[in-house]
Tab-separated table of C-alpha atoms in Angstrom:
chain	number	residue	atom	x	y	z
A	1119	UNK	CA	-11.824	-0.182	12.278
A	1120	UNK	CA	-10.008	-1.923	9.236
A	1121	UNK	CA	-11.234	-5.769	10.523
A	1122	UNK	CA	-14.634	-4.315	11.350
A	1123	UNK	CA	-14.564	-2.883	7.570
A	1124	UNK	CA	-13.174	-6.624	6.380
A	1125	UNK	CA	-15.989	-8.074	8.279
A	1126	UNK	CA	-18.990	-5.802	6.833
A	1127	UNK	CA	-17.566	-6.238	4.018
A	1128	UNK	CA	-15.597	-9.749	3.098
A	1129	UNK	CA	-15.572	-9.671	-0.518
A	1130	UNK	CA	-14.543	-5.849	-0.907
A	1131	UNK	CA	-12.091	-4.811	1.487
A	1132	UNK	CA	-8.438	-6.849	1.533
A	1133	UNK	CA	-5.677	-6.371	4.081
A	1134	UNK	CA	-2.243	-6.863	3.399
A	1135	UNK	CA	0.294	-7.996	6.469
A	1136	UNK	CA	3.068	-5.141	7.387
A	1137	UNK	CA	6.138	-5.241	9.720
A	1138	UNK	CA	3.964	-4.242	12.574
A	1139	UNK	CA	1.618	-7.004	12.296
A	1140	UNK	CA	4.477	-8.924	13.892
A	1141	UNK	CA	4.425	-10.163	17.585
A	1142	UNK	CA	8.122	-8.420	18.143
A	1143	UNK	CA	7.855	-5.555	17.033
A	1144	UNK	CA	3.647	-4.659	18.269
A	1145	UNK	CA	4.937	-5.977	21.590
A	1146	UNK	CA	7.494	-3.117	21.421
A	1147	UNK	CA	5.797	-0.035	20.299
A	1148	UNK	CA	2.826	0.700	21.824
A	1149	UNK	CA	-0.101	-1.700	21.009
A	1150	UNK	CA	0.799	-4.627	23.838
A	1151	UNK	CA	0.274	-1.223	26.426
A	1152	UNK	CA	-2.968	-0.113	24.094
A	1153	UNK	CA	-4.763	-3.633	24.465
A	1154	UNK	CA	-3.607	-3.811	28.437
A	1155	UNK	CA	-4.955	0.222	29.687
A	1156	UNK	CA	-7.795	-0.195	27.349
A	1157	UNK	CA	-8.835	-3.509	28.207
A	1158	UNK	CA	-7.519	-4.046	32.246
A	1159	UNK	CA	-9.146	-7.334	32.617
A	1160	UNK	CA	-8.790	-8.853	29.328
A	1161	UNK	CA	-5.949	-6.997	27.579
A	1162	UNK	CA	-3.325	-9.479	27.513
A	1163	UNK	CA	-5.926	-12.313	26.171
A	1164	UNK	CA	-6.828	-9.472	23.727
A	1165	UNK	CA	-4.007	-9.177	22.258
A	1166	UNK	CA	-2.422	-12.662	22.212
A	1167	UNK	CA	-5.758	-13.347	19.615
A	1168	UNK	CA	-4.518	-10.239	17.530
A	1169	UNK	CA	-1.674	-12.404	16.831
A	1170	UNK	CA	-3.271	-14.807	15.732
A	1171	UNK	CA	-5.508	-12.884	13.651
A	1172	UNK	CA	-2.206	-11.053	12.123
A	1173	UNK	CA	-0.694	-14.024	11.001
A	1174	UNK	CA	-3.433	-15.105	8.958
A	1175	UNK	CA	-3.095	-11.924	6.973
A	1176	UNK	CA	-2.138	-12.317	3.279
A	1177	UNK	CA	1.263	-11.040	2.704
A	1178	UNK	CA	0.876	-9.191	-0.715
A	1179	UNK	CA	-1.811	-8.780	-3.549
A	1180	UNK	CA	-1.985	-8.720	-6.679
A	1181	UNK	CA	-4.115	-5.974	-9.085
A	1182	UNK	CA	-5.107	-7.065	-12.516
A	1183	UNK	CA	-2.069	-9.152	-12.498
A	1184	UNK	CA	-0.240	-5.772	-13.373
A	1185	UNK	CA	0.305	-3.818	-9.768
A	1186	UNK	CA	2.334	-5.915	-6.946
A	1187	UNK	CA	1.206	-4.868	-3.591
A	1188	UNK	CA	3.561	-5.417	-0.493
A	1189	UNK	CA	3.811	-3.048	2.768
A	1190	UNK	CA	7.647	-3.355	2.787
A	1191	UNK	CA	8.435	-3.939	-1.083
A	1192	UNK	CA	10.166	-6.191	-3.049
A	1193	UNK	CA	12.779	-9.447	-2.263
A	1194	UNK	CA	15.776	-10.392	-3.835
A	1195	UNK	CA	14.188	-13.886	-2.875
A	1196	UNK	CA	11.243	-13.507	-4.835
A	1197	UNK	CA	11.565	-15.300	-8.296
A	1198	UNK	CA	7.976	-16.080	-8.851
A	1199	UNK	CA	4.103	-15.543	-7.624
A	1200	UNK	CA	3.975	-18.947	-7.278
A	1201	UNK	CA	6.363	-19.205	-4.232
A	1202	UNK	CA	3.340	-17.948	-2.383
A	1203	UNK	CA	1.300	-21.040	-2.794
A	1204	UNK	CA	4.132	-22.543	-0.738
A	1205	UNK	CA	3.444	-20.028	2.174
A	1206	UNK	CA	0.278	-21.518	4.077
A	1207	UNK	CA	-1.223	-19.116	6.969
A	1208	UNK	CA	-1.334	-18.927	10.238
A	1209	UNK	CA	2.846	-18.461	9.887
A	1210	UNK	CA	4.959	-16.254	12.027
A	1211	UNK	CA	7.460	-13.793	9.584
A	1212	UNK	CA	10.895	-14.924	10.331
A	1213	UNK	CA	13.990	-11.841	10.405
A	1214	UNK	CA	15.351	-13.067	7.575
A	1215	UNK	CA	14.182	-14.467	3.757
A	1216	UNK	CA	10.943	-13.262	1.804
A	1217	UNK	CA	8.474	-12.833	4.114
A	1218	UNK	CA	10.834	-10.414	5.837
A	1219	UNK	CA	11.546	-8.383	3.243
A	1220	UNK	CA	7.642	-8.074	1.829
A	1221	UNK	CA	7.437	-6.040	5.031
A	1222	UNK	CA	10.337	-4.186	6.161
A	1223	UNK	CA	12.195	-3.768	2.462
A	1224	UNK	CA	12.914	0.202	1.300
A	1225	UNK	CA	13.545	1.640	-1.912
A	1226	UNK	CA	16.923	2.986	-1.967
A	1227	UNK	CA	19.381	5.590	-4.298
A	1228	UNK	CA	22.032	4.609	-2.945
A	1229	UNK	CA	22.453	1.134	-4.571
A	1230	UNK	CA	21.262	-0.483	-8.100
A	1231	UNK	CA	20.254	-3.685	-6.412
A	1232	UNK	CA	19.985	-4.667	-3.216
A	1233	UNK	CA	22.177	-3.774	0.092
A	1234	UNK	CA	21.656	-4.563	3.776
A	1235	UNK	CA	19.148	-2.069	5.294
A	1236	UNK	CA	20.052	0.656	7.681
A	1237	UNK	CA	17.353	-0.384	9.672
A	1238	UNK	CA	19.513	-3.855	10.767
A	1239	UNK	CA	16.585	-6.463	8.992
A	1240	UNK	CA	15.838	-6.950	5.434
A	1241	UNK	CA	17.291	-5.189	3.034
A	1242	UNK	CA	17.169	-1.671	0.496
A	1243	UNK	CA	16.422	-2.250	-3.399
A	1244	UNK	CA	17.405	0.217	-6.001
A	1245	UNK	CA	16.150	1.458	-9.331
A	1246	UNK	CA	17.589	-1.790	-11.118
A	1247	UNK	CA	16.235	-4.021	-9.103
A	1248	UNK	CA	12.659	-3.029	-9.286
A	1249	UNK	CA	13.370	-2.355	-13.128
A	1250	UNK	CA	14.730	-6.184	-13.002
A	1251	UNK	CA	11.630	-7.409	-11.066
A	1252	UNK	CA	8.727	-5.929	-12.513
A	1253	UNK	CA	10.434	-7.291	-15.737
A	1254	UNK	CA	10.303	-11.119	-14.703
A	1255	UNK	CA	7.201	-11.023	-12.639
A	1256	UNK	CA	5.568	-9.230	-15.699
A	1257	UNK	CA	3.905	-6.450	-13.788
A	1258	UNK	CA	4.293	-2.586	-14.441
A	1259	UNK	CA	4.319	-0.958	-10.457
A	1260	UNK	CA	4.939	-1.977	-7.508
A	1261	UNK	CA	2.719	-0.631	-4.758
A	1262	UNK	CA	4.328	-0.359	-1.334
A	1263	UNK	CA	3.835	1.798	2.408
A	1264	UNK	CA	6.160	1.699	5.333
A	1265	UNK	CA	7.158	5.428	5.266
A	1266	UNK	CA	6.315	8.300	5.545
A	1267	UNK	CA	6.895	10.718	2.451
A	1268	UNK	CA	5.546	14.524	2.833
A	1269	UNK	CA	2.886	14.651	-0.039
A	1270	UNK	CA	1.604	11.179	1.089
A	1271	UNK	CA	2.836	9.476	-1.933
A	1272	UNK	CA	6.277	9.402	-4.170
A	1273	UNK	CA	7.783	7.475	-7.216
A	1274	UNK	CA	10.929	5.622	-7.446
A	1275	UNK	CA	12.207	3.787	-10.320
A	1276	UNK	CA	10.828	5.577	-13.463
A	1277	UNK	CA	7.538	5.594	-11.732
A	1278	UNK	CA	7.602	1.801	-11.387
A	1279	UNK	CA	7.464	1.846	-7.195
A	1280	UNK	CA	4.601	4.275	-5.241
A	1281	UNK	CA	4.661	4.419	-1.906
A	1282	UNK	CA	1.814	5.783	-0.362
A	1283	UNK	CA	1.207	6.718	3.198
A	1284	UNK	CA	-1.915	6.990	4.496
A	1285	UNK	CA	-2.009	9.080	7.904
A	1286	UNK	CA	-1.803	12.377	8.436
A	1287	UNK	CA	0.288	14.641	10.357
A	1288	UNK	CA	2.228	11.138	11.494
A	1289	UNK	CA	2.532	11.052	15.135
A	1290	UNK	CA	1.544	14.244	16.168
A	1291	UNK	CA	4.729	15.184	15.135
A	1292	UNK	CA	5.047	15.865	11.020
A	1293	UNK	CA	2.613	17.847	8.751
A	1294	UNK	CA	2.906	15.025	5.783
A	1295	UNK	CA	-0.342	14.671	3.703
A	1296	UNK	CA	-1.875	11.629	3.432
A	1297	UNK	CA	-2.673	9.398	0.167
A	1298	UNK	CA	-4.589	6.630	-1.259
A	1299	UNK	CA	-4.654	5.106	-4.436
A	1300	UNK	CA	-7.642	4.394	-6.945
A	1301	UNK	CA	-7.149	1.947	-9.801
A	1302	UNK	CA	-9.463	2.048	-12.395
A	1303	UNK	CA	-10.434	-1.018	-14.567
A	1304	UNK	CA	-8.174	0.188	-16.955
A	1305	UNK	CA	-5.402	0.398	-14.709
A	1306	UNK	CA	-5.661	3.984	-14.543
A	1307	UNK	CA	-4.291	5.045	-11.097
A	1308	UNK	CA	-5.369	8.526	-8.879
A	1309	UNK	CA	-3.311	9.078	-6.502
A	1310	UNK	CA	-5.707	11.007	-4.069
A	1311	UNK	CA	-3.771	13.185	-1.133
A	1312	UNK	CA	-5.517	14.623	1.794
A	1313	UNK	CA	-5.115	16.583	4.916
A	1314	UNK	CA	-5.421	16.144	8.378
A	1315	UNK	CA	-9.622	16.446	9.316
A	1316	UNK	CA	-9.453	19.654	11.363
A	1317	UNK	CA	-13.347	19.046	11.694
A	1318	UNK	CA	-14.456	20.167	8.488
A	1319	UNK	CA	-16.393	17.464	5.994
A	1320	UNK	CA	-14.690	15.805	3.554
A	1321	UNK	CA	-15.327	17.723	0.479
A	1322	UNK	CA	-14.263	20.617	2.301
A	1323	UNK	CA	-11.039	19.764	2.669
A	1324	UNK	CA	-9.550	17.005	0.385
A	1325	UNK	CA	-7.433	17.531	-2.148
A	1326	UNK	CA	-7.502	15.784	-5.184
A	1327	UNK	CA	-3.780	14.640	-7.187
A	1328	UNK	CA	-4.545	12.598	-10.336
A	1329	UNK	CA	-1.973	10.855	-12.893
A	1330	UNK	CA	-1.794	7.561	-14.447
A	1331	UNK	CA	-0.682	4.772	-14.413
A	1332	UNK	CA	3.616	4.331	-16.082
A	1333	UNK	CA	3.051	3.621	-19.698
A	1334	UNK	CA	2.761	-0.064	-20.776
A	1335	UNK	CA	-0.255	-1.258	-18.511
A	1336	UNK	CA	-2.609	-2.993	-20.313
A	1337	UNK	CA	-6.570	-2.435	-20.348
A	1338	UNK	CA	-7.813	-5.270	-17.964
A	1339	UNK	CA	-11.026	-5.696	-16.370
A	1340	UNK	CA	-9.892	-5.079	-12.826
A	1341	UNK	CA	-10.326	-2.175	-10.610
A	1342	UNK	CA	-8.830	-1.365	-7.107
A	1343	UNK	CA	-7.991	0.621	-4.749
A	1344	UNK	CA	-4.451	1.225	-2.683
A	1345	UNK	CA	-5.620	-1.613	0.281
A	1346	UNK	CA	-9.049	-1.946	-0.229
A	1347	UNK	CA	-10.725	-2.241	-3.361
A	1348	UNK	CA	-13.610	-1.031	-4.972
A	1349	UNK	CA	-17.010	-2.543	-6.397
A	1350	UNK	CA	-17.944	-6.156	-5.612
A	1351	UNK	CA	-15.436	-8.548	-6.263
A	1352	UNK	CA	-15.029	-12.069	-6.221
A	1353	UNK	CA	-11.857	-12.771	-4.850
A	1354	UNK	CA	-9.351	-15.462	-5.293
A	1355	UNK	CA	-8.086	-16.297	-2.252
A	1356	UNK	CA	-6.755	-19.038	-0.216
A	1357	UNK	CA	-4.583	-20.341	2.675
A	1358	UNK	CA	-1.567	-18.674	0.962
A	1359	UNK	CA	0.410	-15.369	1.323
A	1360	UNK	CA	-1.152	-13.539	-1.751
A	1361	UNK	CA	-4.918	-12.096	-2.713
A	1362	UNK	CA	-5.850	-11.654	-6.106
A	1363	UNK	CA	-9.239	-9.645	-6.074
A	1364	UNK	CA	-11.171	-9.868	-8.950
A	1365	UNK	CA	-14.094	-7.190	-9.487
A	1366	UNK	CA	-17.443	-6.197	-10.921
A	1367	UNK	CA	-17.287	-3.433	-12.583
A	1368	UNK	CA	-20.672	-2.544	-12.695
A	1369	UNK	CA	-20.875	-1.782	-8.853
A	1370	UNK	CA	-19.238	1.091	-7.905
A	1371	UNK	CA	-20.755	1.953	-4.817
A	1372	UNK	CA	-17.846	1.688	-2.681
A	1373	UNK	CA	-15.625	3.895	-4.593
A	1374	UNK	CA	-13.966	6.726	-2.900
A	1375	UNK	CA	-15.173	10.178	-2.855
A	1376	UNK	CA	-12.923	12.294	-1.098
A	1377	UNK	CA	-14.391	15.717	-3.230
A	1378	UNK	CA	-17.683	16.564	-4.753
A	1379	UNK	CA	-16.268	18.091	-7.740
A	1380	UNK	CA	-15.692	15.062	-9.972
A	1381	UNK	CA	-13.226	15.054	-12.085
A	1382	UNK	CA	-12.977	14.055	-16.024
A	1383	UNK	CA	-10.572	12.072	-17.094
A	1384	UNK	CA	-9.210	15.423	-19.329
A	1385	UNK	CA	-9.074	17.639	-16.738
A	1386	UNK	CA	-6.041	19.517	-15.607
A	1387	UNK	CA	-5.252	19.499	-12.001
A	1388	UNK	CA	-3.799	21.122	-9.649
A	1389	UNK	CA	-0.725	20.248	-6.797
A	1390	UNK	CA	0.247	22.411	-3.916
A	1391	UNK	CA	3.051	23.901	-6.047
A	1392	UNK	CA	0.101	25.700	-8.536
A	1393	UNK	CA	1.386	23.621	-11.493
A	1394	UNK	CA	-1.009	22.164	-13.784
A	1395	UNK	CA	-0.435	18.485	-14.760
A	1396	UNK	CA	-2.635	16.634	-17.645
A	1397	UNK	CA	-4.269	13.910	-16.807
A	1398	UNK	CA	-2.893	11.822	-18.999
A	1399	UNK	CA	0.807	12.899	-18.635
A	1400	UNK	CA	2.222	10.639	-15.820
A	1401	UNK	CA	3.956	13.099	-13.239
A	1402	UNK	CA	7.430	12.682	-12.710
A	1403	UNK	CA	8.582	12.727	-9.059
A	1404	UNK	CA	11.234	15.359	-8.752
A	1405	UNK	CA	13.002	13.544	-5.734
A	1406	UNK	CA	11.667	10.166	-5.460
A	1407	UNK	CA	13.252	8.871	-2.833
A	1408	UNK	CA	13.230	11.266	0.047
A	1409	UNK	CA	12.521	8.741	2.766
A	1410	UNK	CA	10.824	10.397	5.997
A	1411	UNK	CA	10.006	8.920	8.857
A	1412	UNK	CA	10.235	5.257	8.938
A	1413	UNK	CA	7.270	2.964	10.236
């Protein structure tokens, strides 16, 4: 559904490469088998050109040059955005280096920096080190996925890493919310959080989470959201590993509407916990790094 999106729609929805956009590890769990019982004839084939496909992905965006988008996170490796115009597509993601750890890297509270990950590739990064990055790269948050975190999203770092998660009730097997992320051209973020569709519409049962962005993001005239984006930008991309869209403001037809009751940018709101948050007050994460399930 997400390529047939990216096809209607080239110049508004962007797809970032994560861990299991890799031929090892979708060989291993579960979408080899999809392509083959859905597809007898032609599965195999099928999925061979999926590779392909995947390895043309870009590997991370950036939003109004302020929020760094990876699926995995950050890499010790990582010194500048301009090591992506070294990293040409079609390419295969080695187990080691930067393009490994844009995908399978974790926030961690166990170390300041960075320590081998549990999960036996790539590595954890702590508080310091995305403190230390979004420092020299000059950007104020650092969007990431690969996990699974109850509300949909959390914060890490002072509120300078989100990861968001975007399926519900993961598996069949957890009752986690799910989240996406709206950026407005302010860099104004809503984090918006919904349930599993039990067959209701969508106003009926999404719930809404707003807060804003960590202090010190400038105005810019960009807008986005988590991996698609809203509007109709003209992007900058290329043969390299990063997107940079760039959008028009003054089409906002493709923005997200996950509740009819629209809320002002005042308003007081509302978590599962009955505690009201302003708008404008960024909402600190009481345990930000709670990893659940791992993807």
């Amino acid at each position: 559904m997400l390529l047939a999106f990216k096809l209607r729609f080239p110049k508004e929805i962007y797809l970032l490469r994560g861990n299991h956009e890799t031929r090892c590890v979708n060989r291993q769990y579960g979408f080899y088998d999809e392509c083959k019982k859905k597809f007898p004839r032609k599965g195999v084939e099928l999925w061979t050109l999926f590779q392909h496909v995947f390895n043309c992905l870009p590997m991370a965006g950036l939003v109004g040059t302020k929020i760094f988008c990876a699926h995995g996170g950050i890499s010790e490796d990582l010194i500048s955005f301009k090591q992506f115009d070294r990293v040409y597509r079609p390419t295969d993601v080695c187990d080691i280096g930067l393009l490994c750890d844009l995908i399978w890297s974790d926030p961690s509270t166990v170390c300041s920096m960075f320590d081998p990950s549990p999960r036996g590739v790539s590595s954890v990064f702590g508080k310091q080190a995305v403190i230390n990055f979004c420092s020299k790269m000059n950007v104020d948050l650092v969007c990431r996925a690969h996990q699974c975190v109850m509300d949909g999203y959390e914060f890490f770092a002072d509120q300078k890493c989100l990861t968001l998660f975007s399926a519900p009730c993961y598996c069949g097997e957890l009752d986690n919310q799910a989240a996406v992320l709206h950026v407005s051209g302010r860099l104004e973020c809503r984090v918006l959080t919904f349930k599993r569709d039990t067959g209701m519409a969508t106003a009926e049962y999404a719930r809404t989470v707003e807060t804003s962005v960590p202090a010190g993001v400038a105005p810019s005239s960009t807008t986005g959201r988590a991996a698609a984006s809203a509007g109709r930008p003209d992007s900058k991309t290329s043969s390299t590993g990063i997107v940079r869209p760039e959008l028009n403001l003054d089409k906002t037809a493709g923005s997200p509407r996950p509740t009819e009751n629209k809320m002002s940018p005042t308003a007081s709101i509302t978590k599962g916990d009955k505690k009201n948050y302003k708008a404008a007050t960024p909402r600190k994460a009481s345990n930000p790094t709670t990893p659940g399930k791992k993807t």
